[in-house]
Amino acid sequence: MDDWKQILAESITKPEDLAKHLGVDPKEVEEVVGAYPMRITPTVLATIKEKGDAIWKQVVPEAIEMDDIDAQDDPLEEDTDSPVPHLVHRYPDRVLLMVTNQCPIYCRFCTRKRLVGKPGFLKKGELDQAFAYLREHTEVRDVILSGGDPLLLPDNLIERILKTLRAIPHLELIRFGTRVPGTLPQRITPEFCEIVKKYHPIYMNLHFNHPDELTPEVKEACGRLADAGIPLGAQTVLLKGVNDDPEIMKRLMHQLLLARVKPYYLYQADLTKGTNHFRTSVETGMKIIQALQGHTSGMAVPHFVIDAPGGGGKIPILPNEYLLQLDENGAVLKNYENKTYHYPQPEQDRPRELPMVGVSSPGGLCGNGALDEF
Ligand SMILES: *Cc1c(COP(=O)(O)O)cnc(C)c1O
């Protein structure tokens, strides 16, 4: 048995163990754990400093999860966009393939709370059905292995999946979405890295929400992946009481870059049933982006997106601050220090049709008018 499997097996999954390690009354969480599984790996347990801190909130079940009775199980309508089991084909050229529903930890805010951690997910022949779909659909050039967490599969199965996908000529990119490096770093073995290396270009997006998750051990695991030539991105979920603060986010982004991970997406929390107590206002995310952009390395600024309820996909949200006016003469711009600048349009293009831009600003410098003399 690989060491990492042993370490995963030592995780907290039962209310009694939670009581023993974190002093939570088992009766308080029994019902929640029955509905939505719990798993806390030793690495994550060791990172919890006190009751209710940013790590605790992400993994320790709370009775409030059961209060969310009106919300939907699948607000992103992934099941509607699924032509064959476990495959979501929402965008023209790329698909999401859920290869397992097991995770190293069960995030309390999980978008796929309806699916994860329950037995009997992948039935015999279902992966082959997904592969057949991909062979047939030559428009797909990018496949994202997700779940659950694909890195919980054993090496031989991961290799089988990569080999099968690489035999499909139109599949250019293979990506992994995983929380394993930050929660079960022992799983990033040299053997695993050797396997992945053979199937480049492989990309990985790692899930991190708080700077405390980047322990030395976790950073080393990220380093092993980076040394295997895998470009690493980070996906972060904006969570109330965990990271809804510009200073915490800035520290997280800096820690990620130190771990050789480039911040990719910052997600507005989804409307998934059982997770609504984590939601923040849309303005919270906009303010965080504003606090990063220009104030620190551009490398540290992720795209802030809302995955549109109803299956519209990820929609970027930018602070409304930067483009004060745009017309045939030029753009009036405001920088991170609130100073304004004028960028003239190229001479030869005037006059012309301008694209519709949703320019608005509190100062009322909208559309044509206020600053025509520029
Ligand atoms: C996020 C996502 C993708 C990938 O989106 P990118 O913007 O290319 O990272 C693909 N399919 C689904 C269903 C997704 O949710």
mmCIF file of C-alpha atoms and ligand atoms in Angstrom:
data_model
loop_
_atom_site.group_PDB
_atom_site.id
_atom_site.type_symbol
_atom_site.label_atom_id
_atom_site.label_comp_id
_atom_site.label_asym_id
_atom_site.label_seq_id
_atom_site.Cartn_x
_atom_site.Cartn_y
_atom_site.Cartn_z
ATOM 1 C CA MET A 1 0.000 0.000 0.000
ATOM 2 C CA ASP A 2 1.260 3.464 -0.884
ATOM 3 C CA ASP A 3 1.920 5.701 2.105
ATOM 4 C CA TRP A 4 -0.596 8.265 0.937
ATOM 5 C CA LYS A 5 -3.408 5.735 1.027
ATOM 6 C CA GLN A 6 -2.515 4.941 4.616
ATOM 7 C CA ILE A 7 -2.445 8.647 5.490
ATOM 8 C CA LEU A 8 -5.795 9.210 3.764
ATOM 9 C CA ALA A 9 -7.213 6.298 5.769
ATOM 10 C CA GLU A 10 -6.174 8.096 8.966
ATOM 11 C CA SER A 11 -8.451 11.043 8.120
ATOM 12 C CA ILE A 12 -11.366 12.067 10.311
ATOM 13 C CA THR A 13 -14.613 10.777 8.816
ATOM 14 C CA LYS A 14 -16.764 9.940 11.843
ATOM 15 C CA PRO A 15 -18.457 12.282 14.304
ATOM 16 C CA GLU A 16 -16.795 10.423 17.228
ATOM 17 C CA ASP A 17 -13.330 11.126 15.774
ATOM 18 C CA LEU A 18 -14.260 14.758 15.306
ATOM 19 C CA ALA A 19 -15.219 14.858 18.973
ATOM 20 C CA LYS A 20 -11.912 13.305 19.954
ATOM 21 C CA HIS A 21 -9.705 15.633 17.900
ATOM 22 C CA LEU A 22 -11.617 18.897 17.771
ATOM 23 C CA GLY A 23 -13.993 18.707 20.725
ATOM 24 C CA VAL A 24 -17.152 18.991 18.628
ATOM 25 C CA ASP A 25 -20.284 17.406 20.112
ATOM 26 C CA PRO A 26 -20.888 14.376 17.838
ATOM 27 C CA LYS A 27 -24.674 14.791 18.165
ATOM 28 C CA GLU A 28 -24.416 18.239 16.590
ATOM 29 C CA VAL A 29 -22.961 16.907 13.348
ATOM 30 C CA GLU A 30 -24.410 13.392 12.979
ATOM 31 C CA GLU A 31 -27.310 14.437 10.774
ATOM 32 C CA VAL A 32 -25.110 16.650 8.558
ATOM 33 C CA VAL A 33 -22.489 13.949 8.098
ATOM 34 C CA GLY A 34 -25.269 11.520 7.169
ATOM 35 C CA ALA A 35 -26.402 13.858 4.392
ATOM 36 C CA TYR A 36 -23.011 15.231 3.314
ATOM 37 C CA PRO A 37 -19.870 13.225 4.091
ATOM 38 C CA MET A 38 -16.932 14.573 6.050
ATOM 39 C CA ARG A 39 -13.230 13.899 5.593
ATOM 40 C CA ILE A 40 -10.373 15.821 7.168
ATOM 41 C CA THR A 41 -6.862 14.634 6.305
ATOM 42 C CA PRO A 42 -4.052 14.737 8.890
ATOM 43 C CA THR A 43 -2.412 17.623 6.982
ATOM 44 C CA VAL A 44 -5.576 19.706 7.149
ATOM 45 C CA LEU A 45 -6.259 18.781 10.769
ATOM 46 C CA ALA A 46 -2.771 19.958 11.690
ATOM 47 C CA THR A 47 -3.443 23.338 10.046
ATOM 48 C CA ILE A 48 -6.492 24.095 12.184
ATOM 49 C CA LYS A 49 -5.354 26.489 14.911
ATOM 50 C CA GLU A 50 -8.622 27.183 16.691
ATOM 51 C CA LYS A 51 -12.345 26.561 16.633
ATOM 52 C CA GLY A 52 -14.042 28.383 13.782
ATOM 53 C CA ASP A 53 -10.884 29.509 11.970
ATOM 54 C CA ALA A 54 -10.571 29.657 8.183
ATOM 55 C CA ILE A 55 -9.505 26.011 7.824
ATOM 56 C CA TRP A 56 -12.068 24.720 10.329
ATOM 57 C CA LYS A 57 -14.932 26.451 8.515
ATOM 58 C CA GLN A 58 -14.029 24.741 5.243
ATOM 59 C CA VAL A 59 -14.060 21.179 6.583
ATOM 60 C CA VAL A 60 -15.969 20.863 9.870
ATOM 61 C CA PRO A 61 -19.678 20.145 9.303
ATOM 62 C CA GLU A 62 -22.198 22.578 10.756
ATOM 63 C CA ALA A 63 -25.884 22.131 11.481
ATOM 64 C CA ILE A 64 -26.657 25.231 9.364
ATOM 65 C CA GLU A 65 -25.946 23.155 6.219
ATOM 66 C CA MET A 66 -29.277 21.409 6.804
ATOM 67 C CA ASP A 67 -31.281 24.670 7.014
ATOM 68 C CA ASP A 68 -30.844 25.453 3.357
ATOM 69 C CA ILE A 69 -34.010 23.669 2.260
ATOM 70 C CA ASP A 70 -35.092 25.862 -0.663
ATOM 71 C CA ALA A 71 -31.808 25.971 -2.561
ATOM 72 C CA GLN A 72 -31.109 23.721 -5.549
ATOM 73 C CA ASP A 73 -28.823 20.694 -5.575
ATOM 74 C CA ASP A 74 -27.431 21.534 -9.000
ATOM 75 C CA PRO A 75 -27.801 25.283 -9.636
ATOM 76 C CA LEU A 76 -25.253 25.221 -12.475
ATOM 77 C CA GLU A 77 -27.419 22.604 -14.216
ATOM 78 C CA GLU A 78 -24.443 20.386 -14.879
ATOM 79 C CA ASP A 79 -26.737 17.377 -15.127
ATOM 80 C CA THR A 80 -28.652 19.107 -17.961
ATOM 81 C CA ASP A 81 -25.402 19.689 -19.886
ATOM 82 C CA SER A 82 -24.307 16.076 -19.524
ATOM 83 C CA PRO A 83 -24.572 14.054 -22.776
ATOM 84 C CA VAL A 84 -23.109 10.902 -21.180
ATOM 85 C CA PRO A 85 -22.638 10.124 -17.481
ATOM 86 C CA HIS A 86 -19.927 12.120 -15.694
ATOM 87 C CA LEU A 87 -19.171 14.376 -18.649
ATOM 88 C CA VAL A 88 -20.284 18.032 -18.763
ATOM 89 C CA HIS A 89 -20.119 19.605 -22.215
ATOM 90 C CA ARG A 90 -21.070 23.242 -21.722
ATOM 91 C CA TYR A 91 -18.547 25.165 -23.797
ATOM 92 C CA PRO A 92 -17.909 24.545 -27.504
ATOM 93 C CA ASP A 93 -14.348 23.228 -27.315
ATOM 94 C CA ARG A 94 -13.841 21.816 -23.843
ATOM 95 C CA VAL A 95 -15.417 19.370 -21.448
ATOM 96 C CA LEU A 96 -15.343 18.466 -17.809
ATOM 97 C CA LEU A 97 -14.925 14.791 -17.004
ATOM 98 C CA MET A 98 -15.675 13.641 -13.473
ATOM 99 C CA VAL A 99 -13.554 10.551 -13.031
ATOM 100 C CA THR A 100 -14.336 9.943 -9.350
ATOM 101 C CA ASN A 101 -16.513 11.436 -6.629
ATOM 102 C CA GLN A 102 -13.996 10.861 -3.845
ATOM 103 C CA CYS A 103 -12.065 13.784 -2.366
ATOM 104 C CA PRO A 104 -9.259 14.079 0.164
ATOM 105 C CA ILE A 105 -11.466 16.460 2.151
ATOM 106 C CA TYR A 106 -15.157 17.235 1.755
ATOM 107 C CA CYS A 107 -15.394 21.009 1.504
ATOM 108 C CA ARG A 108 -18.542 22.204 3.254
ATOM 109 C CA PHE A 109 -19.141 24.707 0.420
ATOM 110 C CA CYS A 110 -18.774 22.142 -2.391
ATOM 111 C CA THR A 111 -20.632 22.876 -5.618
ATOM 112 C CA ARG A 112 -21.068 19.143 -6.195
ATOM 113 C CA LYS A 113 -22.318 18.426 -2.697
ATOM 114 C CA ARG A 114 -25.066 16.363 -4.330
ATOM 115 C CA LEU A 115 -22.514 13.881 -5.689
ATOM 116 C CA VAL A 116 -19.335 13.700 -3.686
ATOM 117 C CA GLY A 117 -18.268 11.001 -1.271
ATOM 118 C CA LYS A 118 -21.217 8.700 -1.822
ATOM 119 C CA PRO A 119 -20.719 5.069 -2.890
ATOM 120 C CA GLY A 120 -21.431 3.720 -6.374
ATOM 121 C CA PHE A 121 -20.451 6.718 -8.507
ATOM 122 C CA LEU A 122 -18.563 5.279 -11.448
ATOM 123 C CA LYS A 123 -20.273 2.244 -12.897
ATOM 124 C CA LYS A 124 -18.578 -0.261 -15.143
ATOM 125 C CA GLY A 125 -18.285 0.951 -18.725
ATOM 126 C CA GLU A 126 -19.131 4.576 -17.959
ATOM 127 C CA LEU A 127 -15.600 5.865 -18.476
ATOM 128 C CA ASP A 128 -15.456 4.031 -21.804
ATOM 129 C CA GLN A 129 -18.710 5.735 -22.770
ATOM 130 C CA ALA A 130 -17.131 9.114 -22.003
ATOM 131 C CA PHE A 131 -14.040 8.215 -24.036
ATOM 132 C CA ALA A 132 -16.251 7.179 -26.954
ATOM 133 C CA TYR A 133 -18.053 10.552 -26.772
ATOM 134 C CA LEU A 134 -14.712 12.359 -26.851
ATOM 135 C CA ARG A 135 -13.502 10.336 -29.848
ATOM 136 C CA GLU A 136 -16.651 11.249 -31.727
ATOM 137 C CA HIS A 137 -16.646 14.942 -30.810
ATOM 138 C CA THR A 138 -13.716 16.321 -32.769
ATOM 139 C CA GLU A 139 -14.585 19.880 -31.694
ATOM 140 C CA VAL A 140 -13.338 19.102 -28.170
ATOM 141 C CA ARG A 141 -9.696 20.154 -27.781
ATOM 142 C CA ASP A 142 -9.459 20.493 -23.998
ATOM 143 C CA VAL A 143 -10.563 18.019 -21.336
ATOM 144 C CA ILE A 144 -10.625 18.780 -17.639
ATOM 145 C CA LEU A 145 -10.329 15.821 -15.302
ATOM 146 C CA SER A 146 -12.364 16.669 -12.252
ATOM 147 C CA GLY A 147 -14.639 14.993 -9.776
ATOM 148 C CA GLY A 148 -14.412 14.526 -6.892
ATOM 149 C CA ASP A 149 -10.681 14.715 -7.050
ATOM 150 C CA PRO A 150 -8.963 12.857 -9.900
ATOM 151 C CA LEU A 151 -5.715 12.589 -7.943
ATOM 152 C CA LEU A 152 -7.357 10.165 -5.519
ATOM 153 C CA LEU A 153 -7.431 7.560 -8.261
ATOM 154 C CA PRO A 154 -4.570 5.065 -8.132
ATOM 155 C CA ASP A 155 -1.595 5.685 -10.427
ATOM 156 C CA ASN A 156 -2.469 2.806 -12.782
ATOM 157 C CA LEU A 157 -5.967 4.169 -13.421
ATOM 158 C CA ILE A 158 -4.693 7.716 -13.933
ATOM 159 C CA GLU A 159 -2.183 6.390 -16.419
ATOM 160 C CA ARG A 160 -4.886 4.416 -18.226
ATOM 161 C CA ILE A 161 -7.024 7.564 -18.496
ATOM 162 C CA LEU A 162 -4.136 9.726 -19.744
ATOM 163 C CA LYS A 163 -3.047 7.122 -22.264
ATOM 164 C CA THR A 164 -6.580 6.744 -23.615
ATOM 165 C CA LEU A 165 -7.088 10.511 -23.884
ATOM 166 C CA ARG A 166 -3.699 11.052 -25.557
ATOM 167 C CA ALA A 167 -4.657 8.497 -28.213
ATOM 168 C CA ILE A 168 -7.456 10.881 -29.302
ATOM 169 C CA PRO A 169 -5.716 13.181 -31.793
ATOM 170 C CA HIS A 170 -7.988 16.243 -31.469
ATOM 171 C CA LEU A 171 -7.543 16.449 -27.678
ATOM 172 C CA GLU A 172 -4.819 19.047 -27.301
ATOM 173 C CA LEU A 173 -4.925 19.865 -23.602
ATOM 174 C CA ILE A 174 -5.524 17.714 -20.592
ATOM 175 C CA ARG A 175 -6.103 19.486 -17.301
ATOM 176 C CA PHE A 176 -6.548 18.256 -13.760
ATOM 177 C CA GLY A 177 -8.621 20.082 -11.170
ATOM 178 C CA THR A 178 -7.476 18.984 -7.709
ATOM 179 C CA ARG A 179 -7.299 19.859 -4.039
ATOM 180 C CA VAL A 180 -4.837 17.032 -3.304
ATOM 181 C CA PRO A 181 -1.549 19.024 -3.230
ATOM 182 C CA GLY A 182 -2.948 21.265 -0.477
ATOM 183 C CA THR A 183 -4.627 18.542 1.578
ATOM 184 C CA LEU A 184 -2.793 15.261 0.943
ATOM 185 C CA PRO A 185 0.646 16.375 -0.289
ATOM 186 C CA GLN A 186 2.094 12.869 0.301
ATOM 187 C CA ARG A 187 0.104 11.722 -2.743
ATOM 188 C CA ILE A 188 2.348 13.782 -5.045
ATOM 189 C CA THR A 189 4.941 11.054 -5.288
ATOM 190 C CA PRO A 190 7.911 10.996 -7.685
ATOM 191 C CA GLU A 191 6.243 7.988 -9.375
ATOM 192 C CA PHE A 192 3.042 9.943 -9.963
ATOM 193 C CA CYS A 193 5.023 12.867 -11.403
ATOM 194 C CA GLU A 194 6.892 10.500 -13.737
ATOM 195 C CA ILE A 195 3.587 9.163 -15.081
ATOM 196 C CA VAL A 196 2.042 12.588 -15.704
ATOM 197 C CA LYS A 197 5.199 13.891 -17.414
ATOM 198 C CA LYS A 198 4.807 11.378 -20.220
ATOM 199 C CA TYR A 199 1.538 12.914 -21.410
ATOM 200 C CA HIS A 200 2.299 16.620 -21.741
ATOM 201 C CA PRO A 201 0.864 19.174 -22.282
ATOM 202 C CA ILE A 202 -0.787 18.585 -18.922
ATOM 203 C CA TYR A 203 -2.017 21.505 -16.820
ATOM 204 C CA MET A 204 -3.219 21.467 -13.232
ATOM 205 C CA ASN A 205 -5.479 23.846 -11.375
ATOM 206 C CA LEU A 206 -5.068 23.487 -7.630
ATOM 207 C CA HIS A 207 -7.728 24.505 -5.145
ATOM 208 C CA PHE A 208 -6.558 26.856 -2.364
ATOM 209 C CA ASN A 209 -8.618 29.285 -0.298
ATOM 210 C CA HIS A 210 -6.435 30.549 2.534
ATOM 211 C CA PRO A 211 -2.730 31.408 2.964
ATOM 212 C CA ASP A 212 -2.412 29.013 5.950
ATOM 213 C CA GLU A 213 -2.994 26.118 3.514
ATOM 214 C CA LEU A 214 0.433 26.747 1.969
ATOM 215 C CA THR A 215 2.558 24.915 4.551
ATOM 216 C CA PRO A 216 6.177 24.004 3.720
ATOM 217 C CA GLU A 217 5.084 20.414 3.001
ATOM 218 C CA VAL A 218 2.363 21.637 0.621
ATOM 219 C CA LYS A 219 4.746 23.999 -1.150
ATOM 220 C CA GLU A 220 7.154 21.084 -1.679
ATOM 221 C CA ALA A 221 4.371 19.023 -3.259
ATOM 222 C CA CYS A 222 3.589 21.922 -5.617
ATOM 223 C CA GLY A 223 7.297 22.141 -6.396
ATOM 224 C CA ARG A 224 7.404 18.471 -7.412
ATOM 225 C CA LEU A 225 4.543 19.058 -9.849
ATOM 226 C CA ALA A 226 6.174 22.197 -11.223
ATOM 227 C CA ASP A 227 9.469 20.308 -11.625
ATOM 228 C CA ALA A 228 7.549 17.737 -13.677
ATOM 229 C CA GLY A 229 6.808 20.573 -16.111
ATOM 230 C CA ILE A 230 3.167 20.966 -15.191
ATOM 231 C CA PRO A 231 1.989 24.592 -15.315
ATOM 232 C CA LEU A 232 0.096 25.150 -12.071
ATOM 233 C CA GLY A 233 -2.902 27.450 -11.651
ATOM 234 C CA ALA A 234 -5.003 28.080 -8.574
ATOM 235 C CA GLN A 235 -8.734 28.219 -8.168
ATOM 236 C CA THR A 236 -10.090 29.958 -5.092
ATOM 237 C CA VAL A 237 -13.650 30.173 -3.830
ATOM 238 C CA LEU A 238 -14.652 33.410 -2.141
ATOM 239 C CA LEU A 239 -16.054 32.336 1.232
ATOM 240 C CA LYS A 240 -17.608 34.362 4.003
ATOM 241 C CA GLY A 241 -15.529 34.210 7.173
ATOM 242 C CA VAL A 242 -12.703 32.394 5.389
ATOM 243 C CA ASN A 243 -11.160 34.714 2.833
ATOM 244 C CA ASP A 244 -13.617 37.578 2.168
ATOM 245 C CA ASP A 245 -10.962 40.133 2.983
ATOM 246 C CA PRO A 246 -8.492 41.900 0.669
ATOM 247 C CA GLU A 247 -5.524 41.460 3.033
ATOM 248 C CA ILE A 248 -6.084 37.705 3.433
ATOM 249 C CA MET A 249 -6.518 37.347 -0.323
ATOM 250 C CA LYS A 250 -3.347 39.259 -1.026
ATOM 251 C CA ARG A 251 -1.425 36.975 1.351
ATOM 252 C CA LEU A 252 -2.974 33.924 -0.319
ATOM 253 C CA MET A 253 -2.011 35.108 -3.813
ATOM 254 C CA HIS A 254 1.558 35.835 -2.676
ATOM 255 C CA GLN A 255 1.854 32.432 -1.002
ATOM 256 C CA LEU A 256 0.594 30.763 -4.189
ATOM 257 C CA LEU A 257 3.210 32.499 -6.319
ATOM 258 C CA LEU A 258 5.889 31.430 -3.822
ATOM 259 C CA ALA A 259 4.615 27.865 -4.276
ATOM 260 C CA ARG A 260 5.004 28.318 -8.090
ATOM 261 C CA VAL A 261 1.241 28.414 -8.569
ATOM 262 C CA LYS A 262 -0.331 31.181 -10.697
ATOM 263 C CA PRO A 263 -3.734 32.410 -9.433
ATOM 264 C CA TYR A 264 -6.292 31.595 -12.167
ATOM 265 C CA TYR A 265 -9.886 31.955 -10.969
ATOM 266 C CA LEU A 266 -11.542 33.538 -7.972
ATOM 267 C CA TYR A 267 -15.067 32.146 -7.830
ATOM 268 C CA GLN A 268 -18.139 33.754 -6.407
ATOM 269 C CA ALA A 269 -19.734 31.013 -4.251
ATOM 270 C CA ASP A 270 -22.451 29.034 -6.042
ATOM 271 C CA LEU A 271 -26.073 28.748 -4.890
ATOM 272 C CA THR A 272 -25.762 25.051 -4.085
ATOM 273 C CA LYS A 273 -28.038 23.689 -1.400
ATOM 274 C CA GLY A 274 -26.292 23.388 1.944
ATOM 275 C CA THR A 275 -23.654 26.043 1.155
ATOM 276 C CA ASN A 276 -25.490 29.359 1.133
ATOM 277 C CA HIS A 277 -24.105 30.471 4.498
ATOM 278 C CA PHE A 278 -20.737 30.921 2.727
ATOM 279 C CA ARG A 279 -22.005 33.418 0.140
ATOM 280 C CA THR A 280 -20.689 36.977 -0.015
ATOM 281 C CA SER A 281 -22.029 40.007 -1.903
ATOM 282 C CA VAL A 282 -20.779 40.423 -5.480
ATOM 283 C CA GLU A 283 -19.148 43.710 -4.435
ATOM 284 C CA THR A 284 -16.878 41.840 -1.994
ATOM 285 C CA GLY A 285 -15.096 40.111 -4.878
ATOM 286 C CA MET A 286 -14.917 43.299 -6.931
ATOM 287 C CA LYS A 287 -13.275 45.112 -4.003
ATOM 288 C CA ILE A 288 -10.760 42.284 -3.587
ATOM 289 C CA ILE A 289 -9.749 42.471 -7.250
ATOM 290 C CA GLN A 290 -9.470 46.247 -6.948
ATOM 291 C CA ALA A 291 -7.244 45.848 -3.889
ATOM 292 C CA LEU A 292 -4.898 43.570 -5.867
ATOM 293 C CA GLN A 293 -4.823 45.113 -9.341
ATOM 294 C CA GLY A 294 -1.945 47.574 -9.557
ATOM 295 C CA HIS A 295 -1.191 47.276 -5.857
ATOM 296 C CA THR A 296 0.757 44.034 -6.305
ATOM 297 C CA SER A 297 2.249 41.871 -9.075
ATOM 298 C CA GLY A 298 -0.140 41.372 -11.957
ATOM 299 C CA MET A 299 0.770 37.688 -11.661
ATOM 300 C CA ALA A 300 -1.098 37.688 -8.341
ATOM 301 C CA VAL A 301 -4.443 38.805 -9.774
ATOM 302 C CA PRO A 302 -6.925 36.024 -10.626
ATOM 303 C CA HIS A 303 -10.012 36.399 -12.813
ATOM 304 C CA PHE A 304 -13.047 36.981 -10.624
ATOM 305 C CA VAL A 305 -15.947 34.988 -12.107
ATOM 306 C CA ILE A 306 -19.493 34.031 -11.350
ATOM 307 C CA ASP A 307 -20.528 30.630 -12.640
ATOM 308 C CA ALA A 308 -23.946 31.692 -13.851
ATOM 309 C CA PRO A 309 -26.887 29.888 -12.240
ATOM 310 C CA GLY A 310 -28.787 28.003 -14.929
ATOM 311 C CA GLY A 311 -25.684 26.812 -16.746
ATOM 312 C CA GLY A 312 -24.397 30.005 -18.404
ATOM 313 C CA GLY A 313 -20.793 29.208 -17.580
ATOM 314 C CA LYS A 314 -18.203 31.429 -15.954
ATOM 315 C CA ILE A 315 -18.740 35.139 -16.451
ATOM 316 C CA PRO A 316 -15.918 37.549 -15.556
ATOM 317 C CA ILE A 317 -16.659 40.450 -13.222
ATOM 318 C CA LEU A 318 -14.326 43.431 -13.273
ATOM 319 C CA PRO A 319 -14.464 46.420 -10.979
ATOM 320 C CA ASN A 320 -16.376 49.205 -12.804
ATOM 321 C CA GLU A 321 -13.626 51.646 -11.967
ATOM 322 C CA TYR A 322 -11.110 51.638 -14.757
ATOM 323 C CA LEU A 323 -12.858 52.747 -17.949
ATOM 324 C CA LEU A 324 -14.574 56.059 -17.277
ATOM 325 C CA GLN A 325 -15.439 56.868 -20.849
ATOM 326 C CA LEU A 326 -14.924 55.406 -24.307
ATOM 327 C CA ASP A 327 -15.804 57.179 -27.541
ATOM 328 C CA GLU A 328 -14.351 57.817 -31.007
ATOM 329 C CA ASN A 329 -11.744 60.156 -29.533
ATOM 330 C CA GLY A 330 -10.371 57.793 -26.991
ATOM 331 C CA ALA A 331 -10.664 56.225 -23.589
ATOM 332 C CA VAL A 332 -10.665 57.971 -20.249
ATOM 333 C CA LEU A 333 -8.997 55.662 -17.795
ATOM 334 C CA LYS A 334 -8.578 55.623 -14.041
ATOM 335 C CA ASN A 335 -5.575 53.844 -12.519
ATOM 336 C CA TYR A 336 -5.201 52.035 -9.199
ATOM 337 C CA GLU A 337 -4.288 55.324 -7.472
ATOM 338 C CA ASN A 338 -7.487 56.991 -8.748
ATOM 339 C CA LYS A 339 -5.577 59.142 -11.233
ATOM 340 C CA THR A 340 -7.185 59.645 -14.636
ATOM 341 C CA TYR A 341 -5.479 59.281 -18.021
ATOM 342 C CA HIS A 342 -6.516 59.694 -21.633
ATOM 343 C CA TYR A 343 -5.700 57.157 -24.317
ATOM 344 C CA PRO A 344 -6.463 58.499 -27.842
ATOM 345 C CA GLN A 345 -7.949 56.236 -30.511
ATOM 346 C CA PRO A 346 -5.844 55.689 -33.639
ATOM 347 C CA GLU A 347 -6.483 58.509 -36.115
ATOM 348 C CA GLN A 348 -7.351 56.350 -39.164
ATOM 349 C CA ASP A 349 -10.179 54.519 -37.450
ATOM 350 C CA ARG A 350 -12.340 57.586 -36.801
ATOM 351 C CA PRO A 351 -15.246 57.838 -37.121
ATOM 352 C CA ARG A 352 -16.500 54.324 -36.638
ATOM 353 C CA GLU A 353 -18.943 52.136 -34.848
ATOM 354 C CA LEU A 354 -18.073 51.623 -31.230
ATOM 355 C CA PRO A 355 -18.821 48.406 -29.477
ATOM 356 C CA MET A 356 -21.368 48.690 -26.723
ATOM 357 C CA VAL A 357 -19.562 48.932 -23.436
ATOM 358 C CA GLY A 358 -21.334 48.927 -20.137
ATOM 359 C CA VAL A 359 -19.421 51.923 -18.879
ATOM 360 C CA SER A 360 -20.748 53.373 -15.718
ATOM 361 C CA SER A 361 -19.172 55.123 -12.821
ATOM 362 C CA PRO A 362 -20.378 56.744 -9.639
ATOM 363 C CA GLY A 363 -19.179 60.126 -10.939
ATOM 364 C CA GLY A 364 -21.639 59.922 -13.827
ATOM 365 C CA LEU A 365 -19.011 60.058 -16.578
ATOM 366 C CA CYS A 366 -21.018 57.718 -18.745
ATOM 367 C CA GLY A 367 -21.004 57.464 -22.510
ATOM 368 C CA ASN A 368 -20.723 60.704 -24.460
ATOM 369 C CA GLY A 369 -20.834 64.053 -22.819
ATOM 370 C CA ALA A 370 -18.964 64.923 -19.708
ATOM 371 C CA LEU A 371 -15.418 64.776 -21.006
ATOM 372 C CA ASP A 372 -15.847 65.552 -24.734
ATOM 373 C CA GLU A 373 -13.039 68.122 -24.657
ATOM 374 C CA PHE A 374 -10.395 65.367 -24.190
HETATM 375 C C1 LIG B 1 -14.920 25.716 -15.585
HETATM 376 C C2 LIG B 1 -15.420 24.804 -16.603
HETATM 377 C C3 LIG B 1 -14.679 24.555 -17.762
HETATM 378 C C4 LIG B 1 -13.334 25.199 -18.023
HETATM 379 O O1 LIG B 1 -13.430 26.573 -18.144
HETATM 380 P P1 LIG B 1 -12.151 27.453 -18.454
HETATM 381 O O2 LIG B 1 -12.673 28.855 -18.390
HETATM 382 O O3 LIG B 1 -11.660 27.049 -19.813
HETATM 383 O O4 LIG B 1 -11.142 27.161 -17.387
HETATM 384 C C5 LIG B 1 -15.192 23.696 -18.686
HETATM 385 N N1 LIG B 1 -16.393 23.102 -18.512
HETATM 386 C C6 LIG B 1 -17.141 23.335 -17.423
HETATM 387 C C7 LIG B 1 -18.472 22.685 -17.292
HETATM 388 C C8 LIG B 1 -16.678 24.196 -16.420
HETATM 389 O O5 LIG B 1 -17.414 24.409 -15.328
#
